[in-house]
Short mmCIF file of N, CA and C in Angstrom, two decimals:
data_model
loop_
_atom_site.label_atom_id
_atom_site.label_comp_id
_atom_site.label_asym_id
_atom_site.label_seq_id
_atom_site.Cartn_x
_atom_site.Cartn_y
_atom_site.Cartn_z
N MET A 1359 119.61 107.00 98.27
CA MET A 1359 119.25 108.25 98.91
C MET A 1359 119.87 109.39 98.09
N SER A 1360 119.01 110.25 97.62
CA SER A 1360 119.48 111.35 96.77
C SER A 1360 119.90 112.56 97.60
N THR A 1361 120.70 113.38 96.98
CA THR A 1361 121.12 114.63 97.64
C THR A 1361 119.92 115.51 97.91
N VAL A 1362 118.97 115.52 97.00
CA VAL A 1362 117.76 116.34 97.17
C VAL A 1362 116.99 115.88 98.41
N ALA A 1363 116.88 114.56 98.59
CA ALA A 1363 116.18 114.03 99.76
C ALA A 1363 116.90 114.39 101.05
N ILE A 1364 118.22 114.37 101.01
CA ILE A 1364 119.01 114.73 102.20
C ILE A 1364 118.77 116.20 102.55
N ILE A 1365 118.80 117.05 101.55
CA ILE A 1365 118.57 118.49 101.78
C ILE A 1365 117.14 118.73 102.25
N ALA A 1366 116.19 118.05 101.64
CA ALA A 1366 114.78 118.22 102.02
C ALA A 1366 114.57 117.80 103.47
N GLY A 1367 115.17 116.69 103.87
CA GLY A 1367 115.06 116.24 105.27
C GLY A 1367 115.70 117.23 106.22
N ALA A 1368 116.82 117.81 105.81
CA ALA A 1368 117.48 118.81 106.65
C ALA A 1368 116.62 120.06 106.81
N ILE A 1369 115.92 120.43 105.74
CA ILE A 1369 115.05 121.62 105.80
C ILE A 1369 113.85 121.36 106.70
N ALA A 1370 113.13 120.26 106.45
CA ALA A 1370 111.94 119.95 107.25
C ALA A 1370 112.33 119.71 108.71
N GLY A 1371 113.36 118.89 108.91
CA GLY A 1371 113.80 118.60 110.27
C GLY A 1371 114.36 119.81 110.98
N GLY A 1372 115.14 120.59 110.25
CA GLY A 1372 115.71 121.80 110.84
C GLY A 1372 114.65 122.79 111.29
N ALA A 1373 113.60 122.92 110.49
CA ALA A 1373 112.51 123.83 110.87
C ALA A 1373 111.85 123.36 112.17
N LEU A 1374 111.66 122.06 112.31
CA LEU A 1374 111.06 121.54 113.54
C LEU A 1374 111.99 121.73 114.74
N VAL A 1375 113.28 121.55 114.54
CA VAL A 1375 114.23 121.75 115.63
C VAL A 1375 114.21 123.21 116.09
N VAL A 1376 114.24 124.13 115.14
CA VAL A 1376 114.20 125.55 115.48
C VAL A 1376 112.88 125.89 116.18
N ALA A 1377 111.78 125.33 115.70
CA ALA A 1377 110.48 125.60 116.33
C ALA A 1377 110.45 125.10 117.76
N GLY A 1378 110.91 123.87 117.97
CA GLY A 1378 110.91 123.32 119.33
C GLY A 1378 111.83 124.09 120.26
N ALA A 1379 113.04 124.39 119.79
CA ALA A 1379 113.99 125.14 120.62
C ALA A 1379 113.47 126.53 120.94
N SER A 1380 112.82 127.16 119.98
CA SER A 1380 112.27 128.51 120.20
C SER A 1380 111.17 128.49 121.25
N LYS A 1381 110.35 127.45 121.21
CA LYS A 1381 109.29 127.34 122.21
C LYS A 1381 109.88 127.15 123.61
N LEU A 1382 110.90 126.31 123.70
CA LEU A 1382 111.55 126.10 125.00
C LEU A 1382 112.23 127.38 125.47
N ALA A 1383 112.86 128.10 124.54
CA ALA A 1383 113.54 129.35 124.91
C ALA A 1383 112.56 130.42 125.37
N ALA A 1384 111.31 130.32 124.90
CA ALA A 1384 110.28 131.30 125.31
C ALA A 1384 109.91 131.14 126.77
N GLY A 1385 110.27 129.99 127.36
CA GLY A 1385 109.98 129.77 128.77
C GLY A 1385 108.50 129.83 129.09
N PRO A 1386 108.14 130.57 130.13
CA PRO A 1386 106.74 130.62 130.55
C PRO A 1386 105.82 131.32 129.54
N ALA A 1387 106.40 132.01 128.58
CA ALA A 1387 105.56 132.66 127.56
C ALA A 1387 104.95 131.63 126.61
N TRP A 1388 105.63 130.49 126.40
CA TRP A 1388 105.12 129.48 125.46
C TRP A 1388 103.74 128.95 125.86
N PRO A 1389 103.50 128.55 127.11
CA PRO A 1389 102.16 128.07 127.45
C PRO A 1389 101.07 129.13 127.22
N VAL A 1390 101.40 130.39 127.43
CA VAL A 1390 100.44 131.48 127.18
C VAL A 1390 100.17 131.58 125.68
N GLN A 1391 101.24 131.52 124.89
CA GLN A 1391 101.10 131.57 123.44
C GLN A 1391 100.28 130.37 122.94
N ALA A 1392 100.56 129.20 123.49
CA ALA A 1392 99.85 127.98 123.08
C ALA A 1392 98.37 128.09 123.41
N ALA A 1393 98.05 128.66 124.56
CA ALA A 1393 96.63 128.82 124.95
C ALA A 1393 95.92 129.71 123.94
N GLY A 1394 96.61 130.72 123.41
CA GLY A 1394 96.02 131.58 122.39
C GLY A 1394 95.70 130.83 121.12
N LEU A 1395 96.40 129.72 120.89
CA LEU A 1395 96.15 128.87 119.73
C LEU A 1395 95.13 127.78 120.03
N GLY A 1396 94.69 127.73 121.30
CA GLY A 1396 93.72 126.72 121.69
C GLY A 1396 94.35 125.43 122.18
N VAL A 1397 95.65 125.45 122.45
CA VAL A 1397 96.36 124.26 122.92
C VAL A 1397 96.62 124.41 124.41
N ARG A 1398 96.22 123.39 125.16
CA ARG A 1398 96.38 123.45 126.61
C ARG A 1398 96.82 122.10 127.15
N GLY A 1399 97.06 122.07 128.44
CA GLY A 1399 97.35 120.82 129.13
C GLY A 1399 98.72 120.26 128.83
N PRO A 1400 98.85 118.95 128.97
CA PRO A 1400 100.16 118.31 128.81
C PRO A 1400 100.71 118.43 127.38
N VAL A 1401 99.85 118.67 126.42
CA VAL A 1401 100.31 118.82 125.04
C VAL A 1401 101.29 119.99 124.94
N VAL A 1402 101.04 121.04 125.69
CA VAL A 1402 101.90 122.23 125.66
C VAL A 1402 103.33 121.88 126.08
N VAL A 1403 103.45 121.00 127.05
CA VAL A 1403 104.78 120.62 127.53
C VAL A 1403 105.46 119.68 126.54
N VAL A 1404 104.71 118.81 125.92
CA VAL A 1404 105.26 117.77 125.05
C VAL A 1404 105.66 118.31 123.67
N VAL A 1405 104.89 119.25 123.12
CA VAL A 1405 105.09 119.70 121.73
C VAL A 1405 106.54 120.13 121.44
N PRO A 1406 107.14 121.02 122.22
CA PRO A 1406 108.51 121.44 121.87
C PRO A 1406 109.51 120.28 121.86
N TRP A 1407 109.39 119.38 122.82
CA TRP A 1407 110.31 118.24 122.90
C TRP A 1407 110.08 117.28 121.74
N PHE A 1408 108.82 117.07 121.38
CA PHE A 1408 108.50 116.20 120.25
C PHE A 1408 109.05 116.79 118.96
N GLU A 1409 108.91 118.12 118.81
CA GLU A 1409 109.47 118.78 117.64
C GLU A 1409 110.99 118.60 117.58
N LEU A 1410 111.65 118.76 118.71
CA LEU A 1410 113.11 118.59 118.75
C LEU A 1410 113.53 117.18 118.36
N VAL A 1411 112.84 116.19 118.90
CA VAL A 1411 113.21 114.80 118.61
C VAL A 1411 112.92 114.44 117.16
N VAL A 1412 111.69 114.70 116.72
CA VAL A 1412 111.32 114.36 115.34
C VAL A 1412 112.16 115.16 114.35
N GLY A 1413 112.36 116.44 114.64
CA GLY A 1413 113.17 117.27 113.76
C GLY A 1413 114.60 116.79 113.65
N SER A 1414 115.20 116.44 114.77
CA SER A 1414 116.59 115.95 114.76
C SER A 1414 116.71 114.64 114.00
N LEU A 1415 115.79 113.72 114.26
CA LEU A 1415 115.81 112.44 113.55
C LEU A 1415 115.65 112.64 112.05
N THR A 1416 114.76 113.55 111.68
CA THR A 1416 114.52 113.82 110.25
C THR A 1416 115.72 114.50 109.61
N ALA A 1417 116.25 115.50 110.27
CA ALA A 1417 117.37 116.25 109.71
C ALA A 1417 118.60 115.37 109.49
N PHE A 1418 118.80 114.41 110.38
CA PHE A 1418 119.98 113.55 110.28
C PHE A 1418 119.66 112.18 109.68
N ARG A 1419 118.44 112.05 109.14
CA ARG A 1419 117.99 110.84 108.44
C ARG A 1419 118.11 109.58 109.31
N VAL A 1420 117.88 109.73 110.61
CA VAL A 1420 117.86 108.59 111.51
C VAL A 1420 116.48 107.95 111.39
N ALA A 1421 116.47 106.64 111.23
CA ALA A 1421 115.21 105.89 111.07
C ALA A 1421 114.43 106.34 109.84
N ALA A 1422 115.15 106.79 108.81
CA ALA A 1422 114.49 107.22 107.58
C ALA A 1422 113.85 106.00 106.91
N PRO A 1423 112.72 106.14 106.31
CA PRO A 1423 111.96 107.36 106.09
C PRO A 1423 110.96 107.65 107.20
N TRP A 1424 110.92 106.82 108.25
CA TRP A 1424 109.86 106.95 109.27
C TRP A 1424 109.94 108.25 110.04
N SER A 1425 111.12 108.75 110.27
CA SER A 1425 111.23 110.04 110.96
C SER A 1425 110.63 111.15 110.10
N ALA A 1426 110.83 111.08 108.78
CA ALA A 1426 110.23 112.07 107.88
C ALA A 1426 108.71 111.90 107.83
N VAL A 1427 108.23 110.68 107.94
CA VAL A 1427 106.77 110.45 108.02
C VAL A 1427 106.23 111.12 109.27
N ALA A 1428 106.92 110.95 110.39
CA ALA A 1428 106.49 111.59 111.64
C ALA A 1428 106.50 113.11 111.51
N ALA A 1429 107.51 113.64 110.83
CA ALA A 1429 107.59 115.09 110.61
C ALA A 1429 106.41 115.56 109.77
N ALA A 1430 106.10 114.81 108.71
CA ALA A 1430 104.97 115.18 107.85
C ALA A 1430 103.65 115.13 108.64
N LEU A 1431 103.48 114.11 109.45
CA LEU A 1431 102.25 114.01 110.25
C LEU A 1431 102.14 115.17 111.24
N LEU A 1432 103.25 115.51 111.87
CA LEU A 1432 103.26 116.64 112.80
C LEU A 1432 102.91 117.94 112.08
N LEU A 1433 103.50 118.14 110.92
CA LEU A 1433 103.20 119.34 110.13
C LEU A 1433 101.73 119.36 109.69
N LEU A 1434 101.17 118.19 109.37
CA LEU A 1434 99.74 118.13 109.02
C LEU A 1434 98.86 118.52 110.20
N VAL A 1435 99.23 118.07 111.39
CA VAL A 1435 98.45 118.45 112.58
C VAL A 1435 98.52 119.96 112.80
N PHE A 1436 99.72 120.51 112.71
CA PHE A 1436 99.87 121.96 112.88
C PHE A 1436 99.10 122.73 111.82
N THR A 1437 99.15 122.24 110.58
CA THR A 1437 98.44 122.91 109.49
C THR A 1437 96.93 122.83 109.72
N GLY A 1438 96.47 121.69 110.18
CA GLY A 1438 95.05 121.55 110.51
C GLY A 1438 94.61 122.52 111.58
N LEU A 1439 95.44 122.72 112.58
CA LEU A 1439 95.13 123.69 113.65
C LEU A 1439 95.04 125.10 113.07
N ILE A 1440 95.97 125.44 112.20
CA ILE A 1440 95.95 126.77 111.58
C ILE A 1440 94.69 126.95 110.74
N VAL A 1441 94.36 125.94 109.93
CA VAL A 1441 93.15 126.02 109.10
C VAL A 1441 91.92 126.20 109.97
N ARG A 1442 91.82 125.41 111.03
CA ARG A 1442 90.66 125.50 111.93
C ARG A 1442 90.51 126.91 112.50
N LEU A 1443 91.61 127.48 112.96
CA LEU A 1443 91.55 128.82 113.54
C LEU A 1443 91.17 129.86 112.48
N LEU A 1444 91.75 129.74 111.30
CA LEU A 1444 91.45 130.71 110.23
C LEU A 1444 90.00 130.61 109.80
N VAL A 1445 89.47 129.40 109.70
CA VAL A 1445 88.06 129.21 109.33
C VAL A 1445 87.14 129.82 110.38
N GLN A 1446 87.56 129.76 111.63
CA GLN A 1446 86.78 130.37 112.72
C GLN A 1446 86.96 131.89 112.78
N GLY A 1447 87.78 132.41 111.90
CA GLY A 1447 88.02 133.85 111.88
C GLY A 1447 88.98 134.32 112.94
N LYS A 1448 89.74 133.41 113.51
CA LYS A 1448 90.69 133.76 114.56
C LYS A 1448 92.09 133.90 113.97
N HIS A 1449 92.80 134.90 114.44
CA HIS A 1449 94.15 135.18 113.95
C HIS A 1449 95.09 135.47 115.13
N PRO A 1450 95.23 134.50 116.05
CA PRO A 1450 96.15 134.74 117.17
C PRO A 1450 97.58 134.77 116.67
N PRO A 1451 98.50 135.28 117.50
CA PRO A 1451 99.91 135.22 117.11
C PRO A 1451 100.31 133.77 116.86
N CYS A 1452 101.12 133.56 115.86
CA CYS A 1452 101.50 132.21 115.42
C CYS A 1452 102.13 131.41 116.55
N ALA A 1453 103.16 131.91 117.16
CA ALA A 1453 103.91 131.20 118.21
C ALA A 1453 104.53 129.91 117.70
N CYS A 1454 104.54 129.71 116.39
CA CYS A 1454 105.10 128.51 115.78
C CYS A 1454 106.59 128.40 116.08
N PHE A 1455 107.25 129.55 116.15
CA PHE A 1455 108.67 129.60 116.44
C PHE A 1455 108.92 130.43 117.68
N GLY A 1456 108.11 130.19 118.70
CA GLY A 1456 108.26 130.89 119.97
C GLY A 1456 108.14 132.39 119.81
N ALA A 1457 109.03 133.12 120.44
CA ALA A 1457 108.99 134.58 120.40
C ALA A 1457 109.34 135.13 119.02
N TRP A 1458 109.93 134.31 118.15
CA TRP A 1458 110.29 134.77 116.82
C TRP A 1458 109.10 134.93 115.90
N SER A 1459 107.94 134.41 116.29
CA SER A 1459 106.81 134.43 115.36
C SER A 1459 105.56 134.95 116.04
N ALA A 1460 105.52 136.25 116.23
CA ALA A 1460 104.37 136.87 116.86
C ALA A 1460 103.36 137.38 115.84
N LYS A 1461 103.65 137.19 114.55
CA LYS A 1461 102.75 137.64 113.49
C LYS A 1461 101.43 136.87 113.57
N PRO A 1462 100.29 137.55 113.42
CA PRO A 1462 99.00 136.84 113.46
C PRO A 1462 98.92 135.77 112.36
N LEU A 1463 98.26 134.67 112.68
CA LEU A 1463 98.09 133.59 111.71
C LEU A 1463 97.43 134.10 110.44
N GLY A 1464 97.89 133.60 109.32
CA GLY A 1464 97.33 133.99 108.04
C GLY A 1464 97.70 132.99 106.97
N PHE A 1465 97.38 133.32 105.75
CA PHE A 1465 97.62 132.45 104.60
C PHE A 1465 99.10 132.10 104.45
N GLY A 1466 99.98 133.03 104.78
CA GLY A 1466 101.41 132.78 104.67
C GLY A 1466 101.87 131.60 105.52
N HIS A 1467 101.22 131.40 106.66
CA HIS A 1467 101.58 130.27 107.52
C HIS A 1467 101.21 128.95 106.84
N LEU A 1468 100.11 128.95 106.10
CA LEU A 1468 99.71 127.75 105.36
C LEU A 1468 100.69 127.46 104.23
N VAL A 1469 101.14 128.52 103.56
CA VAL A 1469 102.12 128.35 102.48
C VAL A 1469 103.41 127.78 103.05
N ARG A 1470 103.89 128.36 104.15
CA ARG A 1470 105.12 127.87 104.77
C ARG A 1470 104.99 126.39 105.14
N ASN A 1471 103.88 126.04 105.80
CA ASN A 1471 103.69 124.65 106.18
C ASN A 1471 103.58 123.74 104.96
N GLY A 1472 102.94 124.24 103.90
CA GLY A 1472 102.85 123.47 102.67
C GLY A 1472 104.22 123.17 102.10
N LEU A 1473 105.08 124.16 102.10
CA LEU A 1473 106.44 123.96 101.59
C LEU A 1473 107.23 122.99 102.47
N LEU A 1474 107.04 123.08 103.78
CA LEU A 1474 107.70 122.14 104.68
C LEU A 1474 107.16 120.72 104.49
N LEU A 1475 105.87 120.61 104.21
CA LEU A 1475 105.28 119.30 103.92
C LEU A 1475 105.87 118.71 102.63
N VAL A 1476 106.08 119.55 101.64
CA VAL A 1476 106.71 119.09 100.40
C VAL A 1476 108.12 118.58 100.72
N ALA A 1477 108.86 119.33 101.53
CA ALA A 1477 110.21 118.90 101.90
C ALA A 1477 110.17 117.56 102.63
N ALA A 1478 109.23 117.41 103.55
CA ALA A 1478 109.11 116.14 104.27
C ALA A 1478 108.76 115.00 103.31
N ALA A 1479 107.88 115.28 102.34
CA ALA A 1479 107.49 114.25 101.36
C ALA A 1479 108.69 113.83 100.53
N VAL A 1480 109.50 114.80 100.12
CA VAL A 1480 110.70 114.48 99.33
C VAL A 1480 111.66 113.63 100.17
N ALA A 1481 111.77 113.96 101.45
CA ALA A 1481 112.63 113.18 102.34
C ALA A 1481 112.10 111.76 102.52
N ILE A 1482 110.79 111.60 102.47
CA ILE A 1482 110.18 110.27 102.62
C ILE A 1482 110.49 109.40 101.40
N VAL A 1483 110.28 109.95 100.22
CA VAL A 1483 110.43 109.14 99.01
C VAL A 1483 111.88 109.06 98.51
N GLY A 1484 112.73 109.96 99.01
CA GLY A 1484 114.10 110.03 98.53
C GLY A 1484 114.93 108.91 99.00
#
């Protein structure tokens, strides 16, 4: 296990932990934000907790490399959602990091997710 892989896992996992915690901290605002992204139902309740668990496991290299694989898959799903909305011409507030990310979806969100995917990939192969 290389130092680079450890740092990459901490970055990818840490981002997911912050995202999940921010959504939970948003309280009742999170389901409203999620609806703006087209996410509804039980998924809204599960997403922040899933981010916290997968992010923590990835950041601390528990069950490596599988936790990093789960992080990469989660990031791919989120990236796919962003791409779908952008292709439809929709630019709702990101809500990726709860109240911290009210900026409308755009290309920068794809770049950020791409970089996090690279970090997750490094954590997988490291």
